[in-house]
Short mmCIF file of N, CA and C in Angstrom, two decimals:
data_model
loop_
_atom_site.label_atom_id
_atom_site.label_comp_id
_atom_site.label_asym_id
_atom_site.label_seq_id
_atom_site.Cartn_x
_atom_site.Cartn_y
_atom_site.Cartn_z
N ASN A 255 115.97 118.68 87.96
CA ASN A 255 117.20 119.44 87.95
C ASN A 255 118.43 118.56 88.16
N LYS A 256 118.28 117.26 87.89
CA LYS A 256 119.39 116.32 88.00
C LYS A 256 119.42 115.41 86.79
N ILE A 257 120.58 114.85 86.54
CA ILE A 257 120.75 113.88 85.46
C ILE A 257 121.01 112.53 86.12
N VAL A 258 120.25 111.50 85.72
CA VAL A 258 120.43 110.15 86.25
C VAL A 258 120.90 109.26 85.11
N ILE A 259 121.98 108.54 85.35
CA ILE A 259 122.53 107.63 84.35
C ILE A 259 122.57 106.23 84.94
N GLY A 260 122.05 105.29 84.18
CA GLY A 260 122.16 103.88 84.53
C GLY A 260 123.09 103.21 83.54
N SER A 261 123.99 102.39 84.02
CA SER A 261 124.92 101.70 83.12
C SER A 261 125.19 100.30 83.63
N THR A 262 125.79 99.50 82.77
CA THR A 262 126.15 98.13 83.12
C THR A 262 127.65 98.05 83.29
N THR A 263 128.07 97.31 84.30
CA THR A 263 129.49 97.06 84.54
C THR A 263 129.62 95.59 84.89
N LEU A 264 130.83 95.11 85.08
CA LEU A 264 131.04 93.72 85.49
C LEU A 264 131.52 93.68 86.93
N CYS A 265 130.99 92.74 87.68
CA CYS A 265 131.40 92.54 89.07
C CYS A 265 131.92 91.11 89.23
N ASP A 266 132.84 90.95 90.13
CA ASP A 266 133.40 89.63 90.41
C ASP A 266 132.37 88.81 91.17
N TYR A 267 131.97 87.68 90.62
CA TYR A 267 130.96 86.82 91.23
C TYR A 267 131.54 85.42 91.39
N ILE A 268 132.04 85.11 92.58
CA ILE A 268 132.64 83.83 92.95
C ILE A 268 133.78 83.49 91.98
N THR A 269 133.52 82.68 90.94
CA THR A 269 134.60 82.27 90.03
C THR A 269 134.48 82.91 88.65
N GLU A 270 133.57 83.85 88.48
CA GLU A 270 133.37 84.46 87.17
C GLU A 270 132.90 85.90 87.36
N TYR A 271 132.73 86.59 86.27
CA TYR A 271 132.18 87.94 86.31
C TYR A 271 130.71 87.90 85.93
N SER A 272 129.93 88.77 86.54
CA SER A 272 128.51 88.87 86.20
C SER A 272 128.16 90.34 86.01
N ASP A 273 127.03 90.56 85.34
CA ASP A 273 126.56 91.93 85.14
C ASP A 273 126.23 92.58 86.49
N CYS A 274 126.55 93.84 86.60
CA CYS A 274 126.12 94.68 87.71
C CYS A 274 125.60 95.97 87.09
N SER A 275 124.77 96.68 87.80
CA SER A 275 124.27 97.95 87.30
C SER A 275 124.79 99.08 88.17
N LYS A 276 125.07 100.18 87.54
CA LYS A 276 125.55 101.36 88.26
C LYS A 276 124.58 102.50 88.02
N LEU A 277 124.16 103.14 89.09
CA LEU A 277 123.34 104.34 89.01
C LEU A 277 124.20 105.51 89.43
N ALA A 278 124.14 106.59 88.69
CA ALA A 278 124.89 107.80 89.04
C ALA A 278 123.98 109.01 88.86
N ILE A 279 124.08 109.96 89.79
CA ILE A 279 123.29 111.18 89.73
C ILE A 279 124.25 112.36 89.62
N PHE A 280 123.98 113.24 88.64
CA PHE A 280 124.78 114.43 88.38
C PHE A 280 123.90 115.66 88.48
N ASN A 281 124.50 116.80 88.80
CA ASN A 281 123.74 118.05 88.68
C ASN A 281 123.78 118.48 87.22
N LEU A 282 123.10 119.55 86.88
CA LEU A 282 123.02 119.97 85.48
C LEU A 282 124.33 120.53 84.94
N ASP A 283 125.31 120.79 85.82
CA ASP A 283 126.64 121.20 85.38
C ASP A 283 127.55 120.01 85.14
N GLY A 284 127.05 118.79 85.34
CA GLY A 284 127.83 117.59 85.10
C GLY A 284 128.65 117.12 86.29
N PHE A 285 128.46 117.71 87.46
CA PHE A 285 129.17 117.31 88.66
C PHE A 285 128.46 116.11 89.29
N LYS A 286 129.23 115.03 89.53
CA LYS A 286 128.62 113.82 90.11
C LYS A 286 128.27 114.05 91.57
N LEU A 287 126.99 113.82 91.91
CA LEU A 287 126.50 113.99 93.27
C LEU A 287 126.54 112.70 94.07
N ASN A 288 126.28 111.57 93.39
CA ASN A 288 126.20 110.30 94.09
C ASN A 288 126.21 109.17 93.07
N SER A 289 126.60 107.98 93.52
CA SER A 289 126.51 106.80 92.65
C SER A 289 126.46 105.56 93.53
N THR A 290 125.95 104.49 92.95
CA THR A 290 125.90 103.21 93.64
C THR A 290 125.97 102.09 92.61
N VAL A 291 126.51 100.96 93.02
CA VAL A 291 126.54 99.77 92.17
C VAL A 291 125.58 98.75 92.77
N ILE A 292 124.71 98.19 91.92
CA ILE A 292 123.77 97.16 92.34
C ILE A 292 124.39 95.83 91.93
N ASP A 293 124.95 95.12 92.88
CA ASP A 293 125.70 93.90 92.62
C ASP A 293 124.81 92.81 92.04
N SER A 294 125.30 92.14 91.02
CA SER A 294 124.63 90.99 90.37
C SER A 294 123.25 91.35 89.82
N PHE A 295 123.04 92.59 89.46
CA PHE A 295 121.76 93.07 88.95
C PHE A 295 121.97 93.53 87.51
N SER A 296 121.27 92.90 86.57
CA SER A 296 121.50 93.17 85.17
C SER A 296 120.41 94.03 84.55
N THR A 297 120.84 95.10 83.92
CA THR A 297 119.98 95.87 83.02
C THR A 297 120.65 95.92 81.64
N TYR A 298 121.56 94.99 81.40
CA TYR A 298 122.35 94.96 80.17
C TYR A 298 121.46 94.92 78.92
N SER A 299 121.78 95.75 77.95
CA SER A 299 121.08 95.84 76.66
C SER A 299 119.62 96.25 76.81
N ARG A 300 119.29 96.88 77.90
CA ARG A 300 117.91 97.29 78.12
C ARG A 300 117.92 98.78 78.44
N ASN A 301 117.29 99.58 77.59
CA ASN A 301 117.35 101.01 77.78
C ASN A 301 116.09 101.61 78.39
N GLU A 302 115.21 100.77 78.88
CA GLU A 302 113.94 101.27 79.43
C GLU A 302 113.72 100.79 80.86
N CYS A 303 114.79 100.58 81.61
CA CYS A 303 114.69 99.97 82.93
C CYS A 303 114.70 100.98 84.08
N ILE A 304 114.72 102.27 83.77
CA ILE A 304 114.70 103.29 84.81
C ILE A 304 113.50 104.19 84.57
N SER A 305 112.69 104.40 85.62
CA SER A 305 111.55 105.30 85.55
C SER A 305 111.55 106.19 86.78
N PHE A 306 110.87 107.30 86.68
CA PHE A 306 110.73 108.22 87.81
C PHE A 306 109.29 108.21 88.29
N LEU A 307 109.13 108.24 89.60
CA LEU A 307 107.82 108.36 90.22
C LEU A 307 107.97 109.38 91.34
N ASP A 308 107.39 110.55 91.15
CA ASP A 308 107.57 111.66 92.09
C ASP A 308 109.07 111.92 92.23
N THR A 309 109.61 111.77 93.42
CA THR A 309 111.05 112.00 93.61
C THR A 309 111.80 110.69 93.77
N ASN A 310 111.22 109.60 93.32
CA ASN A 310 111.87 108.30 93.43
C ASN A 310 112.27 107.76 92.07
N LEU A 311 113.22 106.87 92.10
CA LEU A 311 113.76 106.23 90.92
C LEU A 311 113.38 104.75 91.00
N ILE A 312 112.76 104.21 89.96
CA ILE A 312 112.40 102.80 89.92
C ILE A 312 113.26 102.12 88.86
N VAL A 313 113.97 101.07 89.28
CA VAL A 313 114.87 100.34 88.39
C VAL A 313 114.41 98.89 88.33
N SER A 314 114.27 98.36 87.12
CA SER A 314 113.88 96.96 86.98
C SER A 314 114.96 96.21 86.22
N GLY A 315 115.15 94.95 86.61
CA GLY A 315 116.17 94.13 85.96
C GLY A 315 116.16 92.72 86.52
N ASN A 316 117.24 92.01 86.29
CA ASN A 316 117.34 90.62 86.72
C ASN A 316 118.52 90.45 87.67
N LEU A 317 118.26 89.84 88.81
CA LEU A 317 119.27 89.59 89.83
C LEU A 317 119.85 88.20 89.61
N TYR A 318 121.17 88.11 89.48
CA TYR A 318 121.83 86.82 89.27
C TYR A 318 122.20 86.21 90.60
N PRO A 319 122.20 84.90 90.76
CA PRO A 319 121.96 83.89 89.74
C PRO A 319 120.50 83.48 89.60
N VAL A 320 119.58 84.14 90.30
CA VAL A 320 118.15 83.82 90.17
C VAL A 320 117.73 84.10 88.74
N SER A 321 116.99 83.19 88.14
CA SER A 321 116.72 83.34 86.72
C SER A 321 115.26 83.42 86.34
N ASN A 322 114.35 83.13 87.25
CA ASN A 322 112.95 83.16 86.84
C ASN A 322 112.21 84.32 87.48
N SER A 323 112.92 85.44 87.72
CA SER A 323 112.26 86.57 88.34
C SER A 323 112.79 87.89 87.80
N CYS A 324 111.99 88.91 87.97
CA CYS A 324 112.36 90.28 87.65
C CYS A 324 112.33 91.05 88.97
N ASP A 325 113.39 91.79 89.26
CA ASP A 325 113.46 92.55 90.50
C ASP A 325 113.20 94.02 90.21
N ILE A 326 112.38 94.64 91.07
CA ILE A 326 112.05 96.06 90.95
C ILE A 326 112.55 96.74 92.21
N LEU A 327 113.49 97.66 92.05
CA LEU A 327 114.10 98.36 93.17
C LEU A 327 113.69 99.83 93.12
N THR A 328 113.27 100.38 94.26
CA THR A 328 112.90 101.80 94.34
C THR A 328 113.93 102.52 95.20
N TYR A 329 114.46 103.62 94.66
CA TYR A 329 115.47 104.43 95.34
C TYR A 329 114.96 105.86 95.50
N ASP A 330 115.42 106.54 96.55
CA ASP A 330 115.21 107.98 96.61
C ASP A 330 116.32 108.65 95.79
N MET A 331 116.29 109.95 95.67
CA MET A 331 117.27 110.63 94.82
C MET A 331 118.65 110.75 95.47
N ASP A 332 118.80 110.25 96.71
CA ASP A 332 120.12 110.11 97.33
C ASP A 332 120.65 108.70 97.15
N LEU A 333 119.93 107.89 96.38
CA LEU A 333 120.26 106.49 96.07
C LEU A 333 120.19 105.57 97.29
N ASN A 334 119.31 105.91 98.21
CA ASN A 334 118.97 105.00 99.31
C ASN A 334 117.85 104.09 98.83
N ILE A 335 117.97 102.81 99.08
CA ILE A 335 116.93 101.87 98.65
C ILE A 335 115.71 102.03 99.55
N ILE A 336 114.54 102.16 98.93
CA ILE A 336 113.29 102.34 99.66
C ILE A 336 112.51 101.04 99.72
N SER A 337 112.44 100.35 98.59
CA SER A 337 111.68 99.09 98.57
C SER A 337 112.19 98.18 97.47
N LYS A 338 111.83 96.90 97.63
CA LYS A 338 112.16 95.86 96.65
C LYS A 338 110.90 95.06 96.37
N LEU A 339 110.74 94.67 95.13
CA LEU A 339 109.62 93.83 94.71
C LEU A 339 110.17 92.82 93.73
N LYS A 340 109.65 91.62 93.78
CA LYS A 340 110.11 90.55 92.89
C LYS A 340 108.91 89.99 92.13
N LEU A 341 108.99 89.99 90.79
CA LEU A 341 108.00 89.33 89.95
C LEU A 341 108.54 87.94 89.63
N ILE A 342 107.81 86.93 89.98
CA ILE A 342 108.25 85.55 89.76
C ILE A 342 107.59 85.02 88.49
N GLY A 343 108.41 84.47 87.62
CA GLY A 343 107.89 83.84 86.40
C GLY A 343 107.51 82.40 86.65
N PRO A 344 106.95 81.74 85.66
CA PRO A 344 106.62 80.32 85.80
C PRO A 344 107.89 79.52 86.11
N PRO A 345 107.77 78.41 86.86
CA PRO A 345 108.95 77.65 87.26
C PRO A 345 109.72 77.04 86.10
N ASP A 346 109.07 76.84 84.95
CA ASP A 346 109.75 76.22 83.82
C ASP A 346 110.30 77.25 82.82
N MET A 347 110.30 78.53 83.23
CA MET A 347 110.74 79.60 82.32
C MET A 347 111.73 80.54 83.01
N TYR A 348 112.66 81.10 82.25
CA TYR A 348 113.50 82.20 82.71
C TYR A 348 112.75 83.49 82.39
N TYR A 349 112.75 84.45 83.32
CA TYR A 349 112.06 85.72 83.11
C TYR A 349 113.11 86.80 82.90
N THR A 350 113.14 87.42 81.73
CA THR A 350 114.07 88.49 81.44
C THR A 350 113.30 89.79 81.27
N ASN A 351 113.64 90.78 82.08
CA ASN A 351 112.97 92.08 82.04
C ASN A 351 113.65 93.00 81.04
N TYR A 352 112.85 93.70 80.21
CA TYR A 352 113.39 94.65 79.25
C TYR A 352 113.06 96.09 79.61
N GLY A 353 112.10 96.32 80.50
CA GLY A 353 111.80 97.70 80.84
C GLY A 353 110.53 97.86 81.65
N ASN A 354 110.24 99.12 82.00
CA ASN A 354 109.03 99.43 82.74
C ASN A 354 108.50 100.78 82.29
N LEU A 355 107.23 101.02 82.59
CA LEU A 355 106.53 102.24 82.20
C LEU A 355 105.52 102.55 83.29
N ILE A 356 105.45 103.80 83.73
CA ILE A 356 104.57 104.20 84.82
C ILE A 356 103.54 105.21 84.34
N LYS A 357 102.29 105.02 84.80
CA LYS A 357 101.23 106.00 84.55
C LYS A 357 100.13 105.82 85.58
N ASP A 358 99.74 106.91 86.23
CA ASP A 358 98.58 106.92 87.13
C ASP A 358 98.63 105.82 88.19
N GLU A 359 99.72 105.72 88.93
CA GLU A 359 99.87 104.74 90.01
C GLU A 359 99.85 103.29 89.53
N ILE A 360 100.10 103.10 88.24
CA ILE A 360 100.21 101.76 87.67
C ILE A 360 101.59 101.66 87.03
N ILE A 361 102.24 100.51 87.20
CA ILE A 361 103.51 100.27 86.53
C ILE A 361 103.37 99.03 85.66
N TYR A 362 103.86 99.13 84.45
CA TYR A 362 103.83 98.04 83.49
C TYR A 362 105.26 97.57 83.28
N PHE A 363 105.45 96.26 83.18
CA PHE A 363 106.75 95.67 82.89
C PHE A 363 106.66 94.89 81.60
N ASN A 364 107.71 94.98 80.81
CA ASN A 364 107.76 94.19 79.58
C ASN A 364 109.06 93.41 79.53
N GLY A 365 108.98 92.25 78.89
CA GLY A 365 110.15 91.39 78.78
C GLY A 365 109.80 90.11 78.07
N ILE A 366 110.56 89.06 78.38
CA ILE A 366 110.32 87.78 77.74
C ILE A 366 110.40 86.65 78.77
N LEU A 367 109.77 85.55 78.43
CA LEU A 367 109.91 84.29 79.15
C LEU A 367 110.68 83.34 78.24
N LEU A 368 111.77 82.80 78.75
CA LEU A 368 112.60 81.86 77.99
C LEU A 368 112.42 80.46 78.56
N PRO A 369 112.24 79.47 77.71
CA PRO A 369 112.08 78.11 78.21
C PRO A 369 113.35 77.58 78.86
N LYS A 370 113.19 76.86 79.97
CA LYS A 370 114.31 76.18 80.63
C LYS A 370 114.44 74.78 80.05
N ASN A 371 115.65 74.36 79.84
CA ASN A 371 115.95 72.97 79.47
C ASN A 371 115.17 72.47 78.26
N GLY A 372 114.83 73.36 77.35
CA GLY A 372 114.15 72.94 76.12
C GLY A 372 112.76 72.39 76.34
N LEU A 373 112.11 72.74 77.47
CA LEU A 373 110.78 72.22 77.75
C LEU A 373 109.73 72.76 76.78
N LYS A 374 109.94 74.01 76.32
CA LYS A 374 109.07 74.60 75.30
C LYS A 374 109.98 75.05 74.17
N PRO A 375 109.47 75.06 72.94
CA PRO A 375 110.36 75.36 71.82
C PRO A 375 110.69 76.84 71.63
N THR A 376 109.86 77.77 72.10
CA THR A 376 110.06 79.18 71.77
C THR A 376 109.88 80.09 72.98
N THR A 377 110.38 81.33 72.85
CA THR A 377 110.19 82.33 73.89
C THR A 377 108.81 82.98 73.76
N GLU A 378 108.38 83.64 74.84
CA GLU A 378 107.11 84.37 74.84
C GLU A 378 107.38 85.81 75.23
N ALA A 379 106.71 86.75 74.57
CA ALA A 379 106.75 88.14 75.00
C ALA A 379 105.84 88.27 76.22
N ARG A 380 106.19 89.16 77.16
CA ARG A 380 105.47 89.21 78.44
C ARG A 380 105.20 90.65 78.86
N LEU A 381 103.96 90.94 79.28
CA LEU A 381 103.58 92.21 79.89
C LEU A 381 102.95 91.93 81.25
N VAL A 382 103.26 92.77 82.24
CA VAL A 382 102.68 92.64 83.57
C VAL A 382 102.23 94.03 84.03
N LYS A 383 101.02 94.12 84.59
CA LYS A 383 100.45 95.38 85.09
C LYS A 383 100.30 95.27 86.60
N ILE A 384 100.88 96.24 87.34
CA ILE A 384 100.90 96.20 88.81
C ILE A 384 100.46 97.55 89.38
N LYS A 385 99.67 97.51 90.46
CA LYS A 385 99.34 98.72 91.21
C LYS A 385 100.56 99.12 92.02
N LEU A 386 100.99 100.35 91.89
CA LEU A 386 102.21 100.78 92.59
C LEU A 386 102.06 100.80 94.10
N ASN A 387 100.94 101.30 94.61
CA ASN A 387 100.83 101.46 96.07
C ASN A 387 100.64 100.14 96.81
N THR A 388 100.00 99.15 96.19
CA THR A 388 99.75 97.88 96.89
C THR A 388 100.64 96.74 96.38
N LYS A 389 101.29 96.95 95.25
CA LYS A 389 102.12 95.93 94.58
C LYS A 389 101.28 94.75 94.09
N GLU A 390 99.97 94.95 93.96
CA GLU A 390 99.06 93.91 93.47
C GLU A 390 99.22 93.76 91.96
N ILE A 391 99.39 92.52 91.52
CA ILE A 391 99.43 92.24 90.08
C ILE A 391 98.01 92.25 89.56
N LEU A 392 97.72 93.16 88.64
CA LEU A 392 96.38 93.27 88.08
C LEU A 392 96.18 92.30 86.93
N TRP A 393 97.22 92.12 86.12
CA TRP A 393 97.17 91.09 85.09
C TRP A 393 98.57 90.82 84.55
N GLU A 394 98.71 89.63 83.94
CA GLU A 394 99.93 89.23 83.25
C GLU A 394 99.51 88.66 81.91
N ARG A 395 100.21 89.06 80.86
CA ARG A 395 99.88 88.57 79.52
C ARG A 395 101.15 88.06 78.84
N SER A 396 101.02 86.91 78.19
CA SER A 396 102.09 86.38 77.36
C SER A 396 101.60 86.35 75.92
N PHE A 397 102.53 86.58 75.00
CA PHE A 397 102.21 86.61 73.58
C PHE A 397 103.08 85.59 72.87
N THR A 398 102.45 84.78 72.06
CA THR A 398 103.18 83.81 71.26
C THR A 398 102.77 83.99 69.80
N LEU A 399 103.58 83.50 68.92
CA LEU A 399 103.30 83.60 67.48
C LEU A 399 103.81 82.34 66.82
N GLY A 400 102.99 81.30 66.86
CA GLY A 400 103.37 80.04 66.24
C GLY A 400 104.69 79.53 66.77
N ASN A 401 105.61 79.22 65.87
CA ASN A 401 106.89 78.63 66.23
C ASN A 401 108.02 79.67 66.16
N PHE A 402 107.73 80.91 66.59
CA PHE A 402 108.72 81.97 66.54
C PHE A 402 109.11 82.41 67.95
N ASN A 403 110.36 82.84 68.12
CA ASN A 403 110.83 83.44 69.36
C ASN A 403 110.44 84.91 69.35
N LEU A 404 109.81 85.38 70.42
CA LEU A 404 109.33 86.75 70.48
C LEU A 404 110.10 87.57 71.50
N VAL A 405 110.22 88.87 71.24
CA VAL A 405 110.82 89.82 72.16
C VAL A 405 109.89 91.02 72.22
N CYS A 406 109.65 91.54 73.42
CA CYS A 406 108.75 92.67 73.65
C CYS A 406 109.58 93.89 74.04
N ASN A 407 109.72 94.86 73.13
CA ASN A 407 110.55 96.05 73.35
C ASN A 407 109.73 97.33 73.27
N ASP A 408 110.29 98.41 73.82
CA ASP A 408 109.80 99.78 73.63
C ASP A 408 108.33 99.95 74.02
N LEU A 409 107.96 99.54 75.21
CA LEU A 409 106.60 99.71 75.71
C LEU A 409 106.32 101.19 75.89
N GLN A 410 105.17 101.66 75.39
CA GLN A 410 104.80 103.07 75.51
C GLN A 410 103.30 103.23 75.37
N PHE A 411 102.83 104.42 75.73
CA PHE A 411 101.41 104.74 75.61
C PHE A 411 101.13 105.38 74.27
N THR A 412 99.99 105.04 73.69
CA THR A 412 99.52 105.70 72.47
C THR A 412 98.82 106.99 72.88
N PRO A 413 98.57 107.90 71.94
CA PRO A 413 97.88 109.15 72.29
C PRO A 413 96.50 108.94 72.90
N ASP A 414 95.84 107.83 72.57
CA ASP A 414 94.51 107.58 73.14
C ASP A 414 94.56 106.73 74.41
N GLY A 415 95.75 106.52 75.00
CA GLY A 415 95.87 105.86 76.30
C GLY A 415 96.07 104.36 76.28
N HIS A 416 96.18 103.76 75.12
CA HIS A 416 96.43 102.32 75.03
C HIS A 416 97.92 102.05 75.11
N LEU A 417 98.29 100.79 75.27
CA LEU A 417 99.69 100.39 75.28
C LEU A 417 100.11 99.92 73.90
N ALA A 418 101.34 100.22 73.56
CA ALA A 418 101.91 99.73 72.31
C ALA A 418 103.34 99.29 72.59
N PHE A 419 103.81 98.29 71.86
CA PHE A 419 105.19 97.85 71.99
C PHE A 419 105.62 97.21 70.69
N ILE A 420 106.91 97.08 70.54
CA ILE A 420 107.47 96.43 69.36
C ILE A 420 107.56 94.95 69.66
N LEU A 421 106.92 94.15 68.85
CA LEU A 421 106.97 92.70 68.98
C LEU A 421 107.91 92.18 67.90
N TYR A 422 109.14 91.94 68.31
CA TYR A 422 110.17 91.48 67.40
C TYR A 422 110.18 89.95 67.42
N PHE A 423 110.28 89.32 66.27
CA PHE A 423 110.30 87.86 66.27
C PHE A 423 111.36 87.32 65.32
N ILE A 424 111.88 86.15 65.68
CA ILE A 424 112.85 85.44 64.86
C ILE A 424 112.49 83.96 64.87
N PRO A 425 112.86 83.23 63.83
CA PRO A 425 112.59 81.79 63.85
C PRO A 425 113.39 81.11 64.95
N PRO A 426 112.86 80.04 65.52
CA PRO A 426 113.61 79.31 66.56
C PRO A 426 114.83 78.62 65.95
N PRO A 427 115.80 78.28 66.80
CA PRO A 427 117.00 77.60 66.28
C PRO A 427 116.68 76.23 65.72
#
């Protein structure tokens, strides 16, 4: 019986501006009930970073200036933070989160790993499966396709319970 909107805004970060995320909750008549800004937290260009679990809101994104992790924040419907979890990527890669998907006490994250300092020539698409109640990582998978940069978008369940996503690829620079 509420509308939740996540958006990106800019926040002043020392000598420059950085992405921040704003969560706002409205009633069904469009009256704003509450809002909060998550400083230096990016969900920019990602439309699958908010999920619901019971009466909680789970938001995934990237906290700046940290670059090799994905942050998962859990809020109640009054926008009080309940918990924080951090997925750490390999030390030689930047981890960019594109979204999350929840089913049966399991949360899946999708995104990409970007090489730091040209150590690897291409990006990798990335999926991570985590138990919600224990925060245990059940598995992590990376996908590569020869010498192409990959992006993992639109993670969803198929009718028979499998995972599907769009694997978008472009040639490396």
